[in-house]
mmCIF file of C-alpha atoms in Angstrom:
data_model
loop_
_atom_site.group_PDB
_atom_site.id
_atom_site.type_symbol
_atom_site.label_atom_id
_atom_site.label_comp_id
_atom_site.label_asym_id
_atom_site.label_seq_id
_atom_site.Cartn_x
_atom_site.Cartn_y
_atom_site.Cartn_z
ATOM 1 C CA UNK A 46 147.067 235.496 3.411
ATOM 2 C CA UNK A 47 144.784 232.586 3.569
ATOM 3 C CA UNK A 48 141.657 234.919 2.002
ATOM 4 C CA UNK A 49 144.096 235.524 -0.878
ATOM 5 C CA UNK A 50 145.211 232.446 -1.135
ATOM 6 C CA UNK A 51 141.583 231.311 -1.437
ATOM 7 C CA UNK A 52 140.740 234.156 -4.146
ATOM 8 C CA UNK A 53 143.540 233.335 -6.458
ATOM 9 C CA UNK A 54 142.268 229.769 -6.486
ATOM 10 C CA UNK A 55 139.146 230.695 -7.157
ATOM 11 C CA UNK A 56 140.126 232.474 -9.949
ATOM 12 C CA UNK A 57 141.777 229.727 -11.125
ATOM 13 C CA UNK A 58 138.791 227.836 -11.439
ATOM 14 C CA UNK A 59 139.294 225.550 -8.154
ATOM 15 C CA UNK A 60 136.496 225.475 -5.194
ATOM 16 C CA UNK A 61 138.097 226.406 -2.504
ATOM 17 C CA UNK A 62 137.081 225.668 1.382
ATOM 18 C CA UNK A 63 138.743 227.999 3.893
ATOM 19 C CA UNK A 64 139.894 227.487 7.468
ATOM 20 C CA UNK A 65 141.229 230.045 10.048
ATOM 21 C CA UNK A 66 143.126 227.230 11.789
ATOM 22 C CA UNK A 67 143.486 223.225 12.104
ATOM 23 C CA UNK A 68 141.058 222.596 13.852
ATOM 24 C CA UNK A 69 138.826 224.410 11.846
ATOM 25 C CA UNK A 70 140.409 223.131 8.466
ATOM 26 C CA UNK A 71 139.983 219.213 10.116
ATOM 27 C CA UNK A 72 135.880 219.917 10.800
ATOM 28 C CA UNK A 73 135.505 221.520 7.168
ATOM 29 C CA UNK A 74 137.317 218.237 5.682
ATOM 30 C CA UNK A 75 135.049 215.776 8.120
ATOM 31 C CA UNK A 76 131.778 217.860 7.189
ATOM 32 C CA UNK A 77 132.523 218.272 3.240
ATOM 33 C CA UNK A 78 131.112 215.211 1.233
ATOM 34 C CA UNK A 79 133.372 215.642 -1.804
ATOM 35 C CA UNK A 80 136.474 214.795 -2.411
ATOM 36 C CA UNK A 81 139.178 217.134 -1.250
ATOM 37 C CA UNK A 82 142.528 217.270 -4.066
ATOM 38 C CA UNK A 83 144.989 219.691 -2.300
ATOM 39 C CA UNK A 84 145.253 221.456 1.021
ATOM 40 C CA UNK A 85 147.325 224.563 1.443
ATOM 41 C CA UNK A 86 148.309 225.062 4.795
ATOM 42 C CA UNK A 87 151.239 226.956 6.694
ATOM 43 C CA UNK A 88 153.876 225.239 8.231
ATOM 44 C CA UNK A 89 152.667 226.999 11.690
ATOM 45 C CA UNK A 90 149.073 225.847 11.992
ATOM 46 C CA UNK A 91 147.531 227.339 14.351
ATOM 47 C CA UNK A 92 145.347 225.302 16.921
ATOM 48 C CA UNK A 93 146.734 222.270 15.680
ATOM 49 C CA UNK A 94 150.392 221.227 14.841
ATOM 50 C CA UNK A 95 150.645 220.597 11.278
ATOM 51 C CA UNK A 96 152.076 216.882 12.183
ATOM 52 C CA UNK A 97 148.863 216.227 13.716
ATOM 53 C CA UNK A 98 146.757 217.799 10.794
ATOM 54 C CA UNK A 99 148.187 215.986 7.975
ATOM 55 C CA UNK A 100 148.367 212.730 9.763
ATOM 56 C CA UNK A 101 144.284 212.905 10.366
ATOM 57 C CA UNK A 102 143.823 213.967 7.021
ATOM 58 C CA UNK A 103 146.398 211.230 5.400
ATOM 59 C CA UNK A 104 144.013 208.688 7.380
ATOM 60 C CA UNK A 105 140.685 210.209 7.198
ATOM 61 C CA UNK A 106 141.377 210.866 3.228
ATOM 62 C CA UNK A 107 143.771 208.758 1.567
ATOM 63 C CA UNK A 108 145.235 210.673 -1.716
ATOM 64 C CA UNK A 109 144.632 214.188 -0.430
ATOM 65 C CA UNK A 110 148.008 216.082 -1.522
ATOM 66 C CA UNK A 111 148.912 218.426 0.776
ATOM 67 C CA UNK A 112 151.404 221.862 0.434
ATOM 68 C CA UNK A 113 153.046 223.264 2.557
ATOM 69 C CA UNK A 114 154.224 227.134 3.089
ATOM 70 C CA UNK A 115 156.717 228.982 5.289
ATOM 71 C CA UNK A 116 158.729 232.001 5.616
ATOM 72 C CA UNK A 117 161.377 229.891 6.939
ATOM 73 C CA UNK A 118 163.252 227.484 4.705
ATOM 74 C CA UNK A 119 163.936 224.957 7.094
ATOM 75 C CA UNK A 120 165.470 222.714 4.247
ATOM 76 C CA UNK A 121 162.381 221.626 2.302
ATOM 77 C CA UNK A 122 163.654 220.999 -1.131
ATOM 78 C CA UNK A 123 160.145 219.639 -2.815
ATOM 79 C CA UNK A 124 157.560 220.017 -4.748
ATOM 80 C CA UNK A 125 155.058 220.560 -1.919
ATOM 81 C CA UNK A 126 156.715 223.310 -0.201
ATOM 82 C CA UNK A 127 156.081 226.954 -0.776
ATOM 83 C CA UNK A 128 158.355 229.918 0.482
ATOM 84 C CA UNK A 129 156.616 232.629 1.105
ATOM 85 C CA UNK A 130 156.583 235.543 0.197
ATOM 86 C CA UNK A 131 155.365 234.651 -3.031
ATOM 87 C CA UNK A 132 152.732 235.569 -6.040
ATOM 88 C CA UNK A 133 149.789 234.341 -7.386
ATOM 89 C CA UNK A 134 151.274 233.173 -10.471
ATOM 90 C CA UNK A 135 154.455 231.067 -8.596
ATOM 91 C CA UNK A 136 150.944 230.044 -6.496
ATOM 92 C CA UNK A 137 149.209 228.715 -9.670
ATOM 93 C CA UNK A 138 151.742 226.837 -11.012
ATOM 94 C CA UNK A 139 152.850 225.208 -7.979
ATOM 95 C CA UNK A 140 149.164 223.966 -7.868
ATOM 96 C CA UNK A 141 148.556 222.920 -11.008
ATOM 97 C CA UNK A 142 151.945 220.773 -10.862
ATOM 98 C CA UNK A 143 150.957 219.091 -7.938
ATOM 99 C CA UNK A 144 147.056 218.360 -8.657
ATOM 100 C CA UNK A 145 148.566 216.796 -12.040
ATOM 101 C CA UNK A 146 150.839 214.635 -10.138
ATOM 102 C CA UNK A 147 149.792 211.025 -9.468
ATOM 103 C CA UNK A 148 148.107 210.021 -6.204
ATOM 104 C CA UNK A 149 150.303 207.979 -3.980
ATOM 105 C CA UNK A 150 147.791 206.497 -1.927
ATOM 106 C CA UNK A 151 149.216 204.946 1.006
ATOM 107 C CA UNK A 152 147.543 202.284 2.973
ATOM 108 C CA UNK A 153 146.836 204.067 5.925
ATOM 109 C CA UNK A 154 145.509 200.775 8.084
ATOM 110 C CA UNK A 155 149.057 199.187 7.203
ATOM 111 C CA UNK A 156 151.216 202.290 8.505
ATOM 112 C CA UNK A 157 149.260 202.633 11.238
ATOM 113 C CA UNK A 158 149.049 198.797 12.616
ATOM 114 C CA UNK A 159 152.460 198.722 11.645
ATOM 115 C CA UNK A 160 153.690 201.857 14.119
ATOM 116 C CA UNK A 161 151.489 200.316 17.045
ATOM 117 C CA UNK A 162 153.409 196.636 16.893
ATOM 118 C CA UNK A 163 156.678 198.997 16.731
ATOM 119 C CA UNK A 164 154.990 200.492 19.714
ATOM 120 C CA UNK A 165 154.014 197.954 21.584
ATOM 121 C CA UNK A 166 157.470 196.032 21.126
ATOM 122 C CA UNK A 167 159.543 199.283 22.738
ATOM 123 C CA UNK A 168 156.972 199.722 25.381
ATOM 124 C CA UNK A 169 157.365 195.683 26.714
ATOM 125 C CA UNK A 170 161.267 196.173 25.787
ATOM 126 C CA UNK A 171 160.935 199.171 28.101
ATOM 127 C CA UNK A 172 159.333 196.981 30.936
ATOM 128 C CA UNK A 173 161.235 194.286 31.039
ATOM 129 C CA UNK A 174 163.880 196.622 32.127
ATOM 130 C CA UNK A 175 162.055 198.258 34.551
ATOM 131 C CA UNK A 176 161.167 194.955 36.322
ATOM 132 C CA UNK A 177 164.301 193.799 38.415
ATOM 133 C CA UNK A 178 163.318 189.821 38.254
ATOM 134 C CA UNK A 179 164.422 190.373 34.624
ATOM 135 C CA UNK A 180 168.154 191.794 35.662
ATOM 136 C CA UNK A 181 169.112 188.562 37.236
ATOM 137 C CA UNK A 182 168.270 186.857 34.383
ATOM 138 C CA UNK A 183 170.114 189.381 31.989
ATOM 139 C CA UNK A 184 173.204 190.867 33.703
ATOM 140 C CA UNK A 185 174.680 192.926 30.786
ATOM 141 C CA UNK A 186 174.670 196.733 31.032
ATOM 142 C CA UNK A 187 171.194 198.136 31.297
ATOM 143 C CA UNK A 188 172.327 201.455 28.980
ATOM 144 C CA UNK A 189 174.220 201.468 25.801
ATOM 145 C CA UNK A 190 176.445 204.694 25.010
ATOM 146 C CA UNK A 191 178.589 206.098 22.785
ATOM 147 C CA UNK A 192 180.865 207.777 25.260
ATOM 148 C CA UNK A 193 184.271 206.163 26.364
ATOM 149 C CA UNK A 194 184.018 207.192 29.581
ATOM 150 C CA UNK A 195 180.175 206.866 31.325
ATOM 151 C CA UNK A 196 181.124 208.691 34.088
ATOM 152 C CA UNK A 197 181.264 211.859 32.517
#
């Protein structure tokens, strides 16, 4: 799939750089000097969840659009999801509808510094409940739950 995948873009006129997995597809983007428009990659990346793969390159190169593919439809309704099967043509377009798109850059060094305060507050949240000198000073319930009865 992914050699065909590369072809057809090729054929469309786009240079295309081709990984076996994400690993792979992560050292091709930090090697390549140029700038990278779209990555294609399947929802099941091998080597390297696909969480993982778009977060490095979201941070390592801001604007990169990615799409995604699957034979499952796990209930992605947008424009950068693909269903596979599907055929070079329904491939094409989905491309050139995406690469025409705007760039939402996102500021990556925001996000991120953002997430480690969040972070940071949970994990010293988490300790002061772990210490006991802190219970005497807050007696309330040390779990919150939806269920009438606790017990159970």
């Amino acid at each position: 799939v992914r050699n065909l995948i590369g072809l057809v873009m090729q054929q469309d006129g786009h240079f295309v750089l081709c990984a076996a997995d994400g690993h792979e597809g992560l050292e091709l983007s930090r090697k390549y000097p140029g700038t990278i428009d779209l990555v294609i990659t399947d929802v099941q990346v091998p080597r390297l969840n696909r969480t993982d793969l778009c977060a490095h390159l979201m941070e390592e190169r801001p604007g990169t659009k990615i799409l995604m593919m699957s034979t499952a439809d796990a209930g992605y309704d947008t424009l950068a999801f693909l269903r596979k099967p599907f055929d070079g043509c329904t491939l094409k377009a989905r491309v050139r509808t995406i690469l025409s798109a705007p760039r939402q850059l996102i500021d990556v060094t925001r996000l991120i510094s953002e997430l480690r305060n969040e972070l940071e507050r949970i994990n010293r949240e988490i300790l002061s409940l772990q210490r006991p000198d802190t219970w005497k000073k807050n007696p309330g319930p040390r779990f919150v739950t939806d269920d009438p009865d606790p017990a159970s």
